[in-house]
Amino acid sequence: MIAPRLTEYSPWEMPLVIAPAPARSSSAQSPIIIEIGPGRGDFLFHLARTDPAAIICGIEIKWRRFEKLRERRERDRLANVALIYGDARVAVPQLACLVDKVYVQFPDPWPKRRHAWHRILDAEFLGSCARRLKTGGEIWFITDDKLYAESTAALFIADPGWQTYFAQPIVTNCPDAFPTHFAQKWRAEGRTIYYQRYKRS
Ligand SMILES: C[S@@+](CC[C@H](N)C(=O)[O-])C[C@H]1O[C@@H](n2cnc3c(N)ncnc32)[C@H](O)[C@@H]1O
């Protein structure tokens, strides 16, 4: 595949490149799980292997990573992985289906104010996720950045359509979470990890 020349586009006009899941027998009941920013894809492929009935879709903004994910999908012969190259803020509103789960794990925090527009979790993006989630669908948000965790929790709390799954919106211990590449990296450095999980009612 040839990478679109991103310098020609503003982020909002960035074209999407879609590598659909190879033809397989799927039913309308197949759960659909989205991972935004899968990076190396350890979690994406773990999900695909442990839940072969589900369609697992990774949305990745970096072309090189997208290509590597595509290569790995072919190498591992996983027929239930779909991949989208592009900005998730553009891709999610265009999804032609309702989804069961959305995972956002260790998105880049972009702490500087002038770079804040890169930050993916904002009110607009949460609105897009809410519109694409099935009733009872859920979103996971995991970060090592305390301020990002807190500002995102405030957005979820402000919308009564989201219900926290945990006893409180943010927890720092979550044995159910998969140890992604960045989870392992930050844990090895002794950083605290902030987990959030919400259900859409
Ligand atoms: C810090 S890495 C985390 C990778 C993986 N989730 C993990 O936990 O190991 C962030 C990933 O999100 C991707 N990313 C950043 N902004 C994105 C966006 N707007 N849409 C889709 N992917 C994005 C990056 O290219 C990168 O692969």
PDB file of C-alpha atoms and ligand atoms in Angstrom:
ATOM      1  CA  MET A   1       0.000   0.000   0.000  1.00  0.00           C
ATOM      2  CA  ILE A   2       1.146   3.547  -0.614  1.00  0.00           C
ATOM      3  CA  ALA A   3       0.984   6.022   2.275  1.00  0.00           C
ATOM      4  CA  PRO A   4      -1.188   9.094   1.634  1.00  0.00           C
ATOM      5  CA  ARG A   5       0.970  12.239   1.700  1.00  0.00           C
ATOM      6  CA  LEU A   6      -0.207  13.606   5.022  1.00  0.00           C
ATOM      7  CA  THR A   7       1.499  16.946   4.582  1.00  0.00           C
ATOM      8  CA  GLU A   8      -1.166  17.725   1.985  1.00  0.00           C
ATOM      9  CA  TYR A   9      -3.989  17.457   4.495  1.00  0.00           C
ATOM     10  CA  SER A  10      -5.133  19.087   7.711  1.00  0.00           C
ATOM     11  CA  PRO A  11      -5.766  16.391  10.366  1.00  0.00           C
ATOM     12  CA  TRP A  12      -9.527  16.713   9.865  1.00  0.00           C
ATOM     13  CA  GLU A  13      -9.282  15.992   6.156  1.00  0.00           C
ATOM     14  CA  MET A  14      -6.846  13.131   6.520  1.00  0.00           C
ATOM     15  CA  PRO A  15      -7.935  10.248   4.282  1.00  0.00           C
ATOM     16  CA  LEU A  16      -8.544   6.887   5.901  1.00  0.00           C
ATOM     17  CA  VAL A  17      -6.972   3.722   4.538  1.00  0.00           C
ATOM     18  CA  ILE A  18      -8.925   0.626   5.479  1.00  0.00           C
ATOM     19  CA  ALA A  19      -7.621  -2.924   5.559  1.00  0.00           C
ATOM     20  CA  PRO A  20     -10.867  -4.809   6.203  1.00  0.00           C
ATOM     21  CA  ALA A  21     -10.885  -8.142   8.013  1.00  0.00           C
ATOM     22  CA  PRO A  22     -10.397 -10.895   5.420  1.00  0.00           C
ATOM     23  CA  ALA A  23     -13.649 -12.513   4.273  1.00  0.00           C
ATOM     24  CA  ARG A  24     -14.895 -14.832   6.986  1.00  0.00           C
ATOM     25  CA  SER A  25     -18.200 -16.055   8.258  1.00  0.00           C
ATOM     26  CA  SER A  26     -19.419 -13.433  10.681  1.00  0.00           C
ATOM     27  CA  SER A  27     -22.900 -12.777  11.907  1.00  0.00           C
ATOM     28  CA  ALA A  28     -24.705  -9.597  12.783  1.00  0.00           C
ATOM     29  CA  GLN A  29     -24.194 -10.680  16.393  1.00  0.00           C
ATOM     30  CA  SER A  30     -20.386 -10.690  16.194  1.00  0.00           C
ATOM     31  CA  PRO A  31     -19.144  -8.275  18.857  1.00  0.00           C
ATOM     32  CA  ILE A  32     -17.121  -5.393  17.448  1.00  0.00           C
ATOM     33  CA  ILE A  33     -14.231  -4.089  19.509  1.00  0.00           C
ATOM     34  CA  ILE A  34     -12.193  -1.011  18.600  1.00  0.00           C
ATOM     35  CA  GLU A  35      -8.694  -0.266  19.820  1.00  0.00           C
ATOM     36  CA  ILE A  36      -7.486   3.269  19.205  1.00  0.00           C
ATOM     37  CA  GLY A  37      -3.723   3.607  18.836  1.00  0.00           C
ATOM     38  CA  PRO A  38      -2.758  -0.084  19.087  1.00  0.00           C
ATOM     39  CA  GLY A  39       0.931   0.721  18.572  1.00  0.00           C
ATOM     40  CA  ARG A  40       2.717  -2.647  18.344  1.00  0.00           C
ATOM     41  CA  GLY A  41      -0.634  -4.405  18.485  1.00  0.00           C
ATOM     42  CA  ASP A  42       0.003  -6.834  21.350  1.00  0.00           C
ATOM     43  CA  PHE A  43      -3.437  -6.184  22.842  1.00  0.00           C
ATOM     44  CA  LEU A  44      -5.184  -6.111  19.448  1.00  0.00           C
ATOM     45  CA  PHE A  45      -3.854  -9.540  18.483  1.00  0.00           C
ATOM     46  CA  HIS A  46      -4.418 -10.933  21.968  1.00  0.00           C
ATOM     47  CA  LEU A  47      -8.101  -9.945  21.678  1.00  0.00           C
ATOM     48  CA  ALA A  48      -8.335 -11.422  18.186  1.00  0.00           C
ATOM     49  CA  ARG A  49      -6.939 -14.732  19.387  1.00  0.00           C
ATOM     50  CA  THR A  50      -8.961 -14.982  22.605  1.00  0.00           C
ATOM     51  CA  ASP A  51     -12.257 -13.901  21.006  1.00  0.00           C
ATOM     52  CA  PRO A  52     -12.276 -15.331  17.472  1.00  0.00           C
ATOM     53  CA  ALA A  53     -16.019 -14.664  17.108  1.00  0.00           C
ATOM     54  CA  ALA A  54     -15.479 -10.917  17.531  1.00  0.00           C
ATOM     55  CA  ILE A  55     -14.310  -8.403  14.931  1.00  0.00           C
ATOM     56  CA  ILE A  56     -11.344  -6.484  16.324  1.00  0.00           C
ATOM     57  CA  CYS A  57     -10.564  -3.168  14.661  1.00  0.00           C
ATOM     58  CA  GLY A  58      -7.410  -1.153  15.271  1.00  0.00           C
ATOM     59  CA  ILE A  59      -7.248   2.532  14.302  1.00  0.00           C
ATOM     60  CA  GLU A  60      -3.658   3.750  14.034  1.00  0.00           C
ATOM     61  CA  ILE A  61      -2.443   7.176  12.958  1.00  0.00           C
ATOM     62  CA  LYS A  62       1.145   6.223  12.110  1.00  0.00           C
ATOM     63  CA  TRP A  63       1.621   4.688   8.685  1.00  0.00           C
ATOM     64  CA  ARG A  64       4.668   2.594   9.613  1.00  0.00           C
ATOM     65  CA  ARG A  65       2.810   1.102  12.570  1.00  0.00           C
ATOM     66  CA  PHE A  66      -0.278   0.457  10.448  1.00  0.00           C
ATOM     67  CA  GLU A  67       1.876  -1.395   7.891  1.00  0.00           C
ATOM     68  CA  LYS A  68       3.508  -3.473  10.627  1.00  0.00           C
ATOM     69  CA  LEU A  69       0.099  -4.343  12.064  1.00  0.00           C
ATOM     70  CA  ARG A  70      -1.041  -5.422   8.603  1.00  0.00           C
ATOM     71  CA  GLU A  71       2.055  -7.585   8.168  1.00  0.00           C
ATOM     72  CA  ARG A  72       1.552  -9.160  11.586  1.00  0.00           C
ATOM     73  CA  ARG A  73      -2.092  -9.855  10.843  1.00  0.00           C
ATOM     74  CA  GLU A  74      -1.104 -11.700   7.684  1.00  0.00           C
ATOM     75  CA  ARG A  75       1.727 -13.567   9.400  1.00  0.00           C
ATOM     76  CA  ASP A  76      -0.525 -14.662  12.280  1.00  0.00           C
ATOM     77  CA  ARG A  77      -3.384 -15.471   9.845  1.00  0.00           C
ATOM     78  CA  LEU A  78      -5.956 -13.663  11.941  1.00  0.00           C
ATOM     79  CA  ALA A  79      -9.179 -13.384   9.988  1.00  0.00           C
ATOM     80  CA  ASN A  80     -11.021 -11.237  12.501  1.00  0.00           C
ATOM     81  CA  VAL A  81      -8.743  -8.179  12.550  1.00  0.00           C
ATOM     82  CA  ALA A  82      -9.668  -5.032  10.624  1.00  0.00           C
ATOM     83  CA  LEU A  83      -7.265  -2.100  10.478  1.00  0.00           C
ATOM     84  CA  ILE A  84      -7.826   1.561   9.762  1.00  0.00           C
ATOM     85  CA  TYR A  85      -5.003   3.960   9.076  1.00  0.00           C
ATOM     86  CA  GLY A  86      -5.897   7.486  10.099  1.00  0.00           C
ATOM     87  CA  ASP A  87      -6.851   9.790  12.911  1.00  0.00           C
ATOM     88  CA  ALA A  88      -9.399   8.103  15.206  1.00  0.00           C
ATOM     89  CA  ARG A  89     -11.153  11.467  15.560  1.00  0.00           C
ATOM     90  CA  VAL A  90     -11.929  11.247  11.844  1.00  0.00           C
ATOM     91  CA  ALA A  91     -12.451   7.477  11.682  1.00  0.00           C
ATOM     92  CA  VAL A  92     -14.801   6.873  14.628  1.00  0.00           C
ATOM     93  CA  PRO A  93     -17.630   9.176  13.428  1.00  0.00           C
ATOM     94  CA  GLN A  94     -17.464   7.409  10.044  1.00  0.00           C
ATOM     95  CA  LEU A  95     -17.855   3.868  11.399  1.00  0.00           C
ATOM     96  CA  ALA A  96     -20.811   2.272   9.664  1.00  0.00           C
ATOM     97  CA  CYS A  97     -21.655   0.011  12.605  1.00  0.00           C
ATOM     98  CA  LEU A  98     -22.369   0.167  16.305  1.00  0.00           C
ATOM     99  CA  VAL A  99     -19.594  -1.223  18.473  1.00  0.00           C
ATOM    100  CA  ASP A 100     -19.407  -3.076  21.773  1.00  0.00           C
ATOM    101  CA  LYS A 101     -16.178  -1.739  23.233  1.00  0.00           C
ATOM    102  CA  VAL A 102     -13.645   0.994  22.648  1.00  0.00           C
ATOM    103  CA  TYR A 103     -10.170   0.852  24.191  1.00  0.00           C
ATOM    104  CA  VAL A 104      -7.860   3.866  24.404  1.00  0.00           C
ATOM    105  CA  GLN A 105      -4.662   2.865  26.182  1.00  0.00           C
ATOM    106  CA  PHE A 106      -1.800   5.262  26.810  1.00  0.00           C
ATOM    107  CA  PRO A 107      -2.741   7.871  24.216  1.00  0.00           C
ATOM    108  CA  ASP A 108      -0.045  10.508  23.850  1.00  0.00           C
ATOM    109  CA  PRO A 109      -0.796  13.101  26.584  1.00  0.00           C
ATOM    110  CA  TRP A 110       0.469  16.197  24.664  1.00  0.00           C
ATOM    111  CA  PRO A 111       0.946  18.133  27.924  1.00  0.00           C
ATOM    112  CA  LYS A 112       1.958  21.463  26.333  1.00  0.00           C
ATOM    113  CA  ARG A 113      -0.937  23.855  25.906  1.00  0.00           C
ATOM    114  CA  ARG A 114      -0.089  24.661  22.274  1.00  0.00           C
ATOM    115  CA  HIS A 115      -0.154  20.939  21.412  1.00  0.00           C
ATOM    116  CA  ALA A 116      -3.356  20.228  23.315  1.00  0.00           C
ATOM    117  CA  TRP A 117      -5.406  19.950  20.102  1.00  0.00           C
ATOM    118  CA  HIS A 118      -3.597  16.644  19.405  1.00  0.00           C
ATOM    119  CA  ARG A 119      -5.074  15.132  22.584  1.00  0.00           C
ATOM    120  CA  ILE A 120      -7.651  12.596  21.526  1.00  0.00           C
ATOM    121  CA  LEU A 121      -9.914  12.458  24.609  1.00  0.00           C
ATOM    122  CA  ASP A 122     -12.061  15.578  24.592  1.00  0.00           C
ATOM    123  CA  ALA A 123     -15.800  16.266  24.746  1.00  0.00           C
ATOM    124  CA  GLU A 124     -16.191  16.013  20.967  1.00  0.00           C
ATOM    125  CA  PHE A 125     -14.442  12.671  20.711  1.00  0.00           C
ATOM    126  CA  LEU A 126     -16.391  11.244  23.657  1.00  0.00           C
ATOM    127  CA  GLY A 127     -19.565  12.359  21.871  1.00  0.00           C
ATOM    128  CA  SER A 128     -18.439  10.453  18.744  1.00  0.00           C
ATOM    129  CA  CYS A 129     -17.742   7.339  20.843  1.00  0.00           C
ATOM    130  CA  ALA A 130     -21.121   7.633  22.586  1.00  0.00           C
ATOM    131  CA  ARG A 131     -22.878   7.739  19.189  1.00  0.00           C
ATOM    132  CA  ARG A 132     -21.035   4.662  17.882  1.00  0.00           C
ATOM    133  CA  LEU A 133     -21.369   2.513  21.040  1.00  0.00           C
ATOM    134  CA  LYS A 134     -24.234   0.072  21.502  1.00  0.00           C
ATOM    135  CA  THR A 135     -26.385   0.570  24.596  1.00  0.00           C
ATOM    136  CA  GLY A 136     -24.449  -1.141  27.364  1.00  0.00           C
ATOM    137  CA  GLY A 137     -21.247  -0.774  25.339  1.00  0.00           C
ATOM    138  CA  GLU A 138     -18.144   0.339  27.156  1.00  0.00           C
ATOM    139  CA  ILE A 139     -15.055   2.444  26.854  1.00  0.00           C
ATOM    140  CA  TRP A 140     -11.728   1.892  28.587  1.00  0.00           C
ATOM    141  CA  PHE A 141      -9.293   4.750  29.025  1.00  0.00           C
ATOM    142  CA  ILE A 142      -5.888   4.068  30.553  1.00  0.00           C
ATOM    143  CA  THR A 143      -3.089   6.578  31.008  1.00  0.00           C
ATOM    144  CA  ASP A 144      -0.054   7.304  33.146  1.00  0.00           C
ATOM    145  CA  ASP A 145      -0.799  11.042  32.984  1.00  0.00           C
ATOM    146  CA  LYS A 146      -2.691  12.135  36.115  1.00  0.00           C
ATOM    147  CA  LEU A 147      -3.987  15.423  34.693  1.00  0.00           C
ATOM    148  CA  TYR A 148      -5.175  13.734  31.502  1.00  0.00           C
ATOM    149  CA  ALA A 149      -6.935  11.074  33.627  1.00  0.00           C
ATOM    150  CA  GLU A 150      -8.623  13.702  35.791  1.00  0.00           C
ATOM    151  CA  SER A 151      -9.702  15.988  32.953  1.00  0.00           C
ATOM    152  CA  THR A 152     -11.149  12.999  31.091  1.00  0.00           C
ATOM    153  CA  ALA A 153     -12.946  11.706  34.190  1.00  0.00           C
ATOM    154  CA  ALA A 154     -14.589  15.146  34.525  1.00  0.00           C
ATOM    155  CA  LEU A 155     -15.975  14.809  30.986  1.00  0.00           C
ATOM    156  CA  PHE A 156     -17.406  11.360  31.673  1.00  0.00           C
ATOM    157  CA  ILE A 157     -18.896  12.442  35.008  1.00  0.00           C
ATOM    158  CA  ALA A 158     -20.566  15.480  33.403  1.00  0.00           C
ATOM    159  CA  ASP A 159     -22.546  13.229  31.039  1.00  0.00           C
ATOM    160  CA  PRO A 160     -25.180  11.084  32.831  1.00  0.00           C
ATOM    161  CA  GLY A 161     -25.131   8.685  29.860  1.00  0.00           C
ATOM    162  CA  TRP A 162     -21.839   7.248  31.139  1.00  0.00           C
ATOM    163  CA  GLN A 163     -21.672   5.061  34.236  1.00  0.00           C
ATOM    164  CA  THR A 164     -18.396   4.169  35.823  1.00  0.00           C
ATOM    165  CA  TYR A 165     -17.742   0.464  36.023  1.00  0.00           C
ATOM    166  CA  PHE A 166     -15.410   0.767  38.988  1.00  0.00           C
ATOM    167  CA  ALA A 167     -16.291   1.918  42.520  1.00  0.00           C
ATOM    168  CA  GLN A 168     -14.895   5.337  41.580  1.00  0.00           C
ATOM    169  CA  PRO A 169     -14.157   6.879  38.160  1.00  0.00           C
ATOM    170  CA  ILE A 170     -10.363   6.439  38.382  1.00  0.00           C
ATOM    171  CA  VAL A 171      -8.595   3.457  39.938  1.00  0.00           C
ATOM    172  CA  THR A 172      -4.869   2.765  40.061  1.00  0.00           C
ATOM    173  CA  ASN A 173      -5.045  -1.005  40.294  1.00  0.00           C
ATOM    174  CA  CYS A 174      -6.804  -3.081  37.667  1.00  0.00           C
ATOM    175  CA  PRO A 175      -5.788  -6.722  37.417  1.00  0.00           C
ATOM    176  CA  ASP A 176      -8.192  -7.195  34.458  1.00  0.00           C
ATOM    177  CA  ALA A 177      -6.260  -4.782  32.234  1.00  0.00           C
ATOM    178  CA  PHE A 178      -3.922  -6.261  29.623  1.00  0.00           C
ATOM    179  CA  PRO A 179      -0.223  -5.365  30.102  1.00  0.00           C
ATOM    180  CA  THR A 180       0.326  -3.450  26.853  1.00  0.00           C
ATOM    181  CA  HIS A 181       3.829  -2.433  25.779  1.00  0.00           C
ATOM    182  CA  PHE A 182       3.424   1.007  27.352  1.00  0.00           C
ATOM    183  CA  ALA A 183       1.793  -0.384  30.513  1.00  0.00           C
ATOM    184  CA  GLN A 184       4.868  -2.551  31.048  1.00  0.00           C
ATOM    185  CA  LYS A 185       7.251   0.276  30.231  1.00  0.00           C
ATOM    186  CA  TRP A 186       5.673   2.752  32.639  1.00  0.00           C
ATOM    187  CA  ARG A 187       5.225   0.170  35.373  1.00  0.00           C
ATOM    188  CA  ALA A 188       8.918  -0.727  35.121  1.00  0.00           C
ATOM    189  CA  GLU A 189       9.673   2.975  35.668  1.00  0.00           C
ATOM    190  CA  GLY A 190       7.478   2.979  38.784  1.00  0.00           C
ATOM    191  CA  ARG A 191       4.815   5.265  37.317  1.00  0.00           C
ATOM    192  CA  THR A 192       1.231   5.168  38.575  1.00  0.00           C
ATOM    193  CA  ILE A 193      -1.308   4.030  36.003  1.00  0.00           C
ATOM    194  CA  TYR A 194      -4.839   5.454  35.989  1.00  0.00           C
ATOM    195  CA  TYR A 195      -7.637   3.187  34.751  1.00  0.00           C
ATOM    196  CA  GLN A 196     -11.136   4.245  33.746  1.00  0.00           C
ATOM    197  CA  ARG A 197     -13.937   2.100  32.416  1.00  0.00           C
ATOM    198  CA  TYR A 198     -17.443   3.385  31.620  1.00  0.00           C
ATOM    199  CA  LYS A 199     -20.633   1.839  30.359  1.00  0.00           C
ATOM    200  CA  ARG A 200     -22.991   3.659  27.975  1.00  0.00           C
ATOM    201  CA  SER A 201     -26.571   3.565  29.182  1.00  0.00           C
TER     202      SER A 201
HETATM  203  C1  LIG B   1       1.941   5.775  23.448  1.00  0.00           C
HETATM  204  S1  LIG B   1       1.404   4.741  22.136  1.00  0.00           S
HETATM  205  C2  LIG B   1       0.486   3.461  23.001  1.00  0.00           C
HETATM  206  C3  LIG B   1       0.413   2.172  22.220  1.00  0.00           C
HETATM  207  C4  LIG B   1      -0.399   1.040  22.874  1.00  0.00           C
HETATM  208  N1  LIG B   1      -1.788   1.435  23.071  1.00  0.00           N
HETATM  209  C5  LIG B   1       0.203   0.610  24.194  1.00  0.00           C
HETATM  210  O1  LIG B   1      -0.460   0.783  25.234  1.00  0.00           O
HETATM  211  O2  LIG B   1       1.315   0.076  24.177  1.00  0.00           O
HETATM  212  C6  LIG B   1       0.091   5.723  21.417  1.00  0.00           C
HETATM  213  C7  LIG B   1      -0.408   5.158  20.071  1.00  0.00           C
HETATM  214  O3  LIG B   1      -1.554   5.893  19.634  1.00  0.00           O
HETATM  215  C8  LIG B   1      -1.386   6.266  18.256  1.00  0.00           C
HETATM  216  N2  LIG B   1      -2.196   7.485  18.064  1.00  0.00           N
HETATM  217  C9  LIG B   1      -1.944   8.720  18.568  1.00  0.00           C
HETATM  218  N3  LIG B   1      -2.907   9.590  18.224  1.00  0.00           N
HETATM  219  C10 LIG B   1      -3.808   8.876  17.479  1.00  0.00           C
HETATM  220  C11 LIG B   1      -5.024   9.222  16.818  1.00  0.00           C
HETATM  221  N4  LIG B   1      -5.509  10.478  16.861  1.00  0.00           N
HETATM  222  N5  LIG B   1      -5.677   8.246  16.140  1.00  0.00           N
HETATM  223  C12 LIG B   1      -5.188   6.971  16.094  1.00  0.00           C
HETATM  224  N6  LIG B   1      -4.028   6.595  16.683  1.00  0.00           N
HETATM  225  C13 LIG B   1      -3.358   7.530  17.384  1.00  0.00           C
HETATM  226  C14 LIG B   1       0.118   6.456  18.129  1.00  0.00           C
HETATM  227  O4  LIG B   1       0.557   6.409  16.795  1.00  0.00           O
HETATM  228  C15 LIG B   1       0.630   5.280  18.967  1.00  0.00           C
HETATM  229  O5  LIG B   1       0.657   4.081  18.210  1.00  0.00           O
END
